[in-house]
CSV table of C-alpha atoms in Angstrom, one decimal:
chain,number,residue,atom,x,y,z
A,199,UNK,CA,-9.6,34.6,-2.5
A,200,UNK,CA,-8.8,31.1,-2.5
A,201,UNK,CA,-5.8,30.5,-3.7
A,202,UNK,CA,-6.5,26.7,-5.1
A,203,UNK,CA,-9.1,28.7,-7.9
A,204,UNK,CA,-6.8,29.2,-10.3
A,205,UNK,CA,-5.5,25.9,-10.4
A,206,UNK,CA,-9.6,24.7,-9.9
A,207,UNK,CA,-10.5,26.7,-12.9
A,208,UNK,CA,-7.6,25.2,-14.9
A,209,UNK,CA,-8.2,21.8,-14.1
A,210,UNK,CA,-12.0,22.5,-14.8
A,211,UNK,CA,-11.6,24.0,-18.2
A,212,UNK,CA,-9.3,20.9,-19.2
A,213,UNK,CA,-12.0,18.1,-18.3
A,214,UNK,CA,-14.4,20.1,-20.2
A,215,UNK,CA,-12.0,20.1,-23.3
A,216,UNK,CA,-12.1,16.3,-22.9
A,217,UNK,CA,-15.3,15.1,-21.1
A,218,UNK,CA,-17.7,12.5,-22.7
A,219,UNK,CA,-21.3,12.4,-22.0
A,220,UNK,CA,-21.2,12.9,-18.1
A,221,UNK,CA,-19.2,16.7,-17.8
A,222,UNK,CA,-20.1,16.6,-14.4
A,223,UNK,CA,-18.3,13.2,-13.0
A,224,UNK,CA,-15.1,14.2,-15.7
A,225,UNK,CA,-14.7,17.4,-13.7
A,226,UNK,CA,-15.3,15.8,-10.0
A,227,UNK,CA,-12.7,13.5,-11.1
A,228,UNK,CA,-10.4,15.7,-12.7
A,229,UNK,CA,-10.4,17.7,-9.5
A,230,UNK,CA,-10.5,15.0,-6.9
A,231,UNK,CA,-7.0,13.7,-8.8
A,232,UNK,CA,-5.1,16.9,-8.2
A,233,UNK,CA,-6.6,16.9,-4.2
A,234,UNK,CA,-8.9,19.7,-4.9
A,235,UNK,CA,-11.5,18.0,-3.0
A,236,UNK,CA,-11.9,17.4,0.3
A,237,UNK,CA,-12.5,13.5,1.4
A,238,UNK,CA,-14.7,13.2,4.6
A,239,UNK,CA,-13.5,10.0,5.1
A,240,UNK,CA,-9.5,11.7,5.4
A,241,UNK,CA,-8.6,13.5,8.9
A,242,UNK,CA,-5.6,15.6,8.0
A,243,UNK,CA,-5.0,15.8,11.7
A,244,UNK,CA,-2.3,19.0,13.0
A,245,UNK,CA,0.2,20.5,10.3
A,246,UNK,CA,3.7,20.9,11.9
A,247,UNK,CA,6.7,23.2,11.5
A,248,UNK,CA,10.1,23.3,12.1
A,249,UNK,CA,11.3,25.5,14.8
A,250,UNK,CA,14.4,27.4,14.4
A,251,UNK,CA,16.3,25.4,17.4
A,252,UNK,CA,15.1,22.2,14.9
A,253,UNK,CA,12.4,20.8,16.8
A,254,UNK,CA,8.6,20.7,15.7
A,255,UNK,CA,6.1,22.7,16.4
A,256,UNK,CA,2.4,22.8,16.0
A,257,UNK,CA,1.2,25.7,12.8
A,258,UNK,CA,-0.5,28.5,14.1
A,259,UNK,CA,0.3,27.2,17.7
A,260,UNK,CA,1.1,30.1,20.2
A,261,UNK,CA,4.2,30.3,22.1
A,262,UNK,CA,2.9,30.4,25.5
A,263,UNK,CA,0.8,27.2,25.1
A,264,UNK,CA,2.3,24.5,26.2
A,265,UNK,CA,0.1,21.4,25.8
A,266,UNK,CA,0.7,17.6,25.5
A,267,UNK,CA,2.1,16.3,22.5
A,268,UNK,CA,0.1,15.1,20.0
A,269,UNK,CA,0.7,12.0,18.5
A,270,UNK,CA,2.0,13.8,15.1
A,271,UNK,CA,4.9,15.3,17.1
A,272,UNK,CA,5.5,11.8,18.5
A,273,UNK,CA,6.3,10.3,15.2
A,274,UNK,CA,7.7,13.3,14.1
A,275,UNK,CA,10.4,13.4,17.2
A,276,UNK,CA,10.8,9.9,17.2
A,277,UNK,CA,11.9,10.2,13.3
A,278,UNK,CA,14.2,13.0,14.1
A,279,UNK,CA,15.9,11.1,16.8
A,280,UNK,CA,16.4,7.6,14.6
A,281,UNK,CA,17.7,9.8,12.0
A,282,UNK,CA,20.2,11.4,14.6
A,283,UNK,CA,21.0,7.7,15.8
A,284,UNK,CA,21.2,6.5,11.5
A,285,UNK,CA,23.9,9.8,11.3
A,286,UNK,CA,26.2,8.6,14.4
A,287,UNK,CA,26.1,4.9,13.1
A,288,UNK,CA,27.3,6.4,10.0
A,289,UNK,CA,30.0,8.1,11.5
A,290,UNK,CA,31.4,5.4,13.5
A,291,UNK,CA,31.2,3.4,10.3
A,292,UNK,CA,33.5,5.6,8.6
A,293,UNK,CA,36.0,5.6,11.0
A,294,UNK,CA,36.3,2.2,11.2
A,295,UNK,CA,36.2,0.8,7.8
A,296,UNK,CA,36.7,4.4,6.0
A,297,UNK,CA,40.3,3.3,5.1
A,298,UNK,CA,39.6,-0.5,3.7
A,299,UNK,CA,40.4,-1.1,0.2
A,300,UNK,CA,36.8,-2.5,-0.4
A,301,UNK,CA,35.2,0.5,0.7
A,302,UNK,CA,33.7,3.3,-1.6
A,303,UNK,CA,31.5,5.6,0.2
A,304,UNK,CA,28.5,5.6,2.8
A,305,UNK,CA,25.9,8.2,3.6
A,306,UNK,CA,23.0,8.3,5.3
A,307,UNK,CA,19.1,8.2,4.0
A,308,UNK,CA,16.7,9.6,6.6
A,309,UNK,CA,17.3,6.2,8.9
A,310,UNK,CA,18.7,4.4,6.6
A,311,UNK,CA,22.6,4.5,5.9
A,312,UNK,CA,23.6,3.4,2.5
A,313,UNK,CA,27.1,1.8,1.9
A,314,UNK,CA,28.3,0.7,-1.2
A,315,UNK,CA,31.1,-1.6,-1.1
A,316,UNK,CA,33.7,-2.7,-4.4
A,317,UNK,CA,34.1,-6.8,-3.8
A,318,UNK,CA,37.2,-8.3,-6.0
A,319,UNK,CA,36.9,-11.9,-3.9
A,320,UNK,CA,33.8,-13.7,-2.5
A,321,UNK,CA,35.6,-14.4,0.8
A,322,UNK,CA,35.4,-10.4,1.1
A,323,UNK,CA,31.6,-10.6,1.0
A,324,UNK,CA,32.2,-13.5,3.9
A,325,UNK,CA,33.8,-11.3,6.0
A,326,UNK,CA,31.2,-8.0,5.4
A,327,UNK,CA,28.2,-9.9,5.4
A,328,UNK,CA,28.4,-10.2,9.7
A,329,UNK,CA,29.5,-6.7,10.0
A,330,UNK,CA,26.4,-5.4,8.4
A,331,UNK,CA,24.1,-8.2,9.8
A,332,UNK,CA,23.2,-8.9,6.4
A,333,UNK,CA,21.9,-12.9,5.8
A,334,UNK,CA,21.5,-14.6,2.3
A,335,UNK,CA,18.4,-14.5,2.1
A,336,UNK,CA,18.1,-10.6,2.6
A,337,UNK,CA,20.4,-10.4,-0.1
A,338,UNK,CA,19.5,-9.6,-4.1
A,339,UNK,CA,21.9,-10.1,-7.1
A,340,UNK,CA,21.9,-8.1,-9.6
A,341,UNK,CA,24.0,-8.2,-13.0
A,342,UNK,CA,27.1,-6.3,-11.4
A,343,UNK,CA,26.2,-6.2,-7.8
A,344,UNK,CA,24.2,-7.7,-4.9
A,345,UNK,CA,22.5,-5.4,-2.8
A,346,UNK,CA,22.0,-6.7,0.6
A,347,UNK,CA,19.6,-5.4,4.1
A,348,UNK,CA,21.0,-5.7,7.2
A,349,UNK,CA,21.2,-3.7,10.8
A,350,UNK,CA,24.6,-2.0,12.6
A,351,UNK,CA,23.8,-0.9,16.0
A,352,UNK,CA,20.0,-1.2,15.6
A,353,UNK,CA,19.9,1.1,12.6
A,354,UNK,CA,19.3,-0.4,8.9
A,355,UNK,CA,22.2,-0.8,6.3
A,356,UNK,CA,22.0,-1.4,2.3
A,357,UNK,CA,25.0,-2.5,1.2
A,358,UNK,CA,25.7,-2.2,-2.4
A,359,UNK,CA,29.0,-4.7,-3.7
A,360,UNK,CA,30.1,-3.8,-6.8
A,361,UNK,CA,31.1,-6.3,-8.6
A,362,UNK,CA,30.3,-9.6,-6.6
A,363,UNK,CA,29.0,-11.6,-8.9
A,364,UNK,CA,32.2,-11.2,-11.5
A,365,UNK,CA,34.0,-12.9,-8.3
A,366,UNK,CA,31.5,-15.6,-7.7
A,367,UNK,CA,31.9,-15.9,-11.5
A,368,UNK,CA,35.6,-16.6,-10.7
A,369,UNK,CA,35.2,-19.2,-8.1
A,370,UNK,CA,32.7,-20.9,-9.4
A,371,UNK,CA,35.1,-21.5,-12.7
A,372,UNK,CA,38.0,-22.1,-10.8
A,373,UNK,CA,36.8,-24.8,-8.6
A,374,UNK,CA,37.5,-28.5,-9.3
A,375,UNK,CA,34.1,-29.3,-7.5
A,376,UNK,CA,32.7,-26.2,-6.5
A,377,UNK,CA,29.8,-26.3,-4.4
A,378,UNK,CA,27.3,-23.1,-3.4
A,379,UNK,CA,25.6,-22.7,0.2
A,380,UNK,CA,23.9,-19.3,0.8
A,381,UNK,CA,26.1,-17.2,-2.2
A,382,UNK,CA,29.3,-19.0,-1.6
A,383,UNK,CA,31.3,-21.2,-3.8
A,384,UNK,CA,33.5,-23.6,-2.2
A,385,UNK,CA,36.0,-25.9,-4.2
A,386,UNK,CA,35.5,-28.8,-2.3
A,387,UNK,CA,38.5,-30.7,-4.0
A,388,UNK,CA,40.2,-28.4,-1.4
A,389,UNK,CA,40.6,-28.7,2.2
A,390,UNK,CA,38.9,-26.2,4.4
A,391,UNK,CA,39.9,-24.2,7.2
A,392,UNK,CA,37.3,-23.1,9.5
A,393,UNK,CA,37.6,-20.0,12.3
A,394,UNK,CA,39.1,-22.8,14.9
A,395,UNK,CA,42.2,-23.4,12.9
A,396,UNK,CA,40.6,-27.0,12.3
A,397,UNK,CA,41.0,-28.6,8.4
A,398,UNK,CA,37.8,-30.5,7.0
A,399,UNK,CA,38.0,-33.0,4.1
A,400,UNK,CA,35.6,-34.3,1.8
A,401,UNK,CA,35.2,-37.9,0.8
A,402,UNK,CA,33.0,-37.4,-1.4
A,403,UNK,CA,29.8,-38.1,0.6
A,404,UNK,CA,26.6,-36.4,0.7
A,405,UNK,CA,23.6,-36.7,2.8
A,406,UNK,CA,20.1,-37.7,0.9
A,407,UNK,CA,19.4,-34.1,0.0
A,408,UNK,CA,23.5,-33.7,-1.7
A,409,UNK,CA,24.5,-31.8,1.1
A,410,UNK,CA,28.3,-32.2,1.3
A,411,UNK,CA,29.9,-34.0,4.5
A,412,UNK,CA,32.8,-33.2,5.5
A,413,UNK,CA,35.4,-34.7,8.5
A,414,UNK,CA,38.6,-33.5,10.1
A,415,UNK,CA,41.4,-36.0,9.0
A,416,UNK,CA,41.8,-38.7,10.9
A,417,UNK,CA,38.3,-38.5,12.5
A,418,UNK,CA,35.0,-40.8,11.4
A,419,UNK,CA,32.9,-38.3,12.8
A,420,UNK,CA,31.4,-36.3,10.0
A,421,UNK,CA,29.5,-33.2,9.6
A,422,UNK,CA,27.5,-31.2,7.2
A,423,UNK,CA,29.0,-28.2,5.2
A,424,UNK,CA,26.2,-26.1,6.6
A,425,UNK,CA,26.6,-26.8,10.2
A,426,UNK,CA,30.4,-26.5,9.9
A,427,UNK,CA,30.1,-22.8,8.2
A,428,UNK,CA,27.2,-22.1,10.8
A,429,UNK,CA,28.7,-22.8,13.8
A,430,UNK,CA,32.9,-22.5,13.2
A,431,UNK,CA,32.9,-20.4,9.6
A,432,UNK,CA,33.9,-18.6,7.8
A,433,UNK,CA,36.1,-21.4,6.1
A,434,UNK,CA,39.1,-20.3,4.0
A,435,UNK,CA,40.0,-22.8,1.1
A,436,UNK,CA,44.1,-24.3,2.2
A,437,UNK,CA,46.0,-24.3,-0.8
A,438,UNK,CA,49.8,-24.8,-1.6
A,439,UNK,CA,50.3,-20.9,-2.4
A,440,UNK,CA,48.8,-18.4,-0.7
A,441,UNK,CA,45.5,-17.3,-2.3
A,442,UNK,CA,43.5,-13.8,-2.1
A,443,UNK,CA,42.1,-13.3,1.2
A,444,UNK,CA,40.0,-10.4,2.3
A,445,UNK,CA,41.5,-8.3,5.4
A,446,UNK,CA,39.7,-9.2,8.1
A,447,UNK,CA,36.4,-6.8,9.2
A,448,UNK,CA,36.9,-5.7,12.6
A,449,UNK,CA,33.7,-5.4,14.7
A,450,UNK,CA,35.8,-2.9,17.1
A,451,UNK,CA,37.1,0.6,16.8
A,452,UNK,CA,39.6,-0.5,14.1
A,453,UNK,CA,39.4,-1.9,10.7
């Protein structure tokens, strides 16, 4: 016997509980909603299995055949092996930012590897945004986090930083002229230090659009915030006492 006739007879007997003046269409649509009905337009193509070494295998497919792949077991091995790559990524992860006081946990999501992240300081987020390939725009705040999408070693990464917002909160109050370019607050009444070891200055001119320009003392030359953080950030606000900074991400072995 079929075993979907229970189930049919089930589904059958409801719609007729419930049907209106067409019985007929409320039981063809009360089965086709559970897939009791088979949709000519659908190919439900070969059904695979998992083999006990962990591989795939066609159902019903005999041992001694050994025929070209289908395109099913295709997808199906190329899945396995990006989740195999997603679990090795994950594991050099851990070893070398499993011990930074930022970090909370990671694990991996079929391909994806999920990493959530506890941010006291924006310039933290500065310094994990390249590691995880993660850009502004791929980012999305939330009330106590921003959750951002990015790629390590080709496989993809969603960052969760816990409280990030709280610290771009902080800055933003803090600042005697804060300024905000792709997430970032920058007190511009300070002078900023970029990657170089160079100090830029504002003089309180902007271009026509109110982006801030900045030039290293001494120097008339002048350049935009946004070109200097592109091409020789991060920047790192110089005060007269040392200020929070976020230890450094390594992109190496170590953290």
């Amino acid at each position: 016997m079929n075993k979907n006739l229970p189930h049919a007879v089930r589904v059958i007997r409801a719609a007729l509980a419930s049907t209106g003046s067409d019985p007929a269409a409320a039981i063809a649509h009360a089965l086709d909603g559970v897939q009791l009905l088979v949709d000519p337009e659908r190919s439900f193509g070969q059904v695979l299995r998992r083999t006990p070494a962990g591989g795939w295998a066609r159902e019903h497919q005999e041992q001694q055949e050994l025929p070209e792949r289908t395109e099913l077991e295709q997808q199906a091995l190329a899945w396995d092996e990006s989740c195999g790559r997603a679990r090795r990524v994950a594991a050099v992860i851990r070893r070398h930012i499993g011990e930074h006081p930022a970090f909370q946990n990671i694990q991996v999501d079929g391909d994806r590897i999920l990493v959530a992240l506890h941010i006291v300081d924006q310039t933290q987020w500065v310094q994990w945004r390249p590691y995880f390939g993660i850009t502004h725009d791929k980012e999305t705040a939330l009330p106590y986090m921003v959750a951002g999408d990015g790629y390590r070693d080709g496989v993809r990464v969603s960052v969760v930083a816990y409280d990030l917002p709280q610290a771009r909160a902080h800055a933003l109050k803090i600042a005697k002229e804060p300024y905000e370019l792709d997430g970032v607050v920058y007190d511009l009444a300070l002078p900023q230090r970029d990657a170089r070891g160079d100090v830029w200055f504002y003089q309180g001119v902007r271009t026509a659009n109110g982006m801030p320009l900045l030039s290293i003392d001494g120097r008339p030359e002048r350049c935009t915030l946004a070109s200097i953080v592109r091409q020789a950030g991060p920047l790192t606000a110089v005060t007269d006492t040392p200020s929070q900074q976020a230890t450094p991400v390594m992109t190496g072995g170590q953290a």
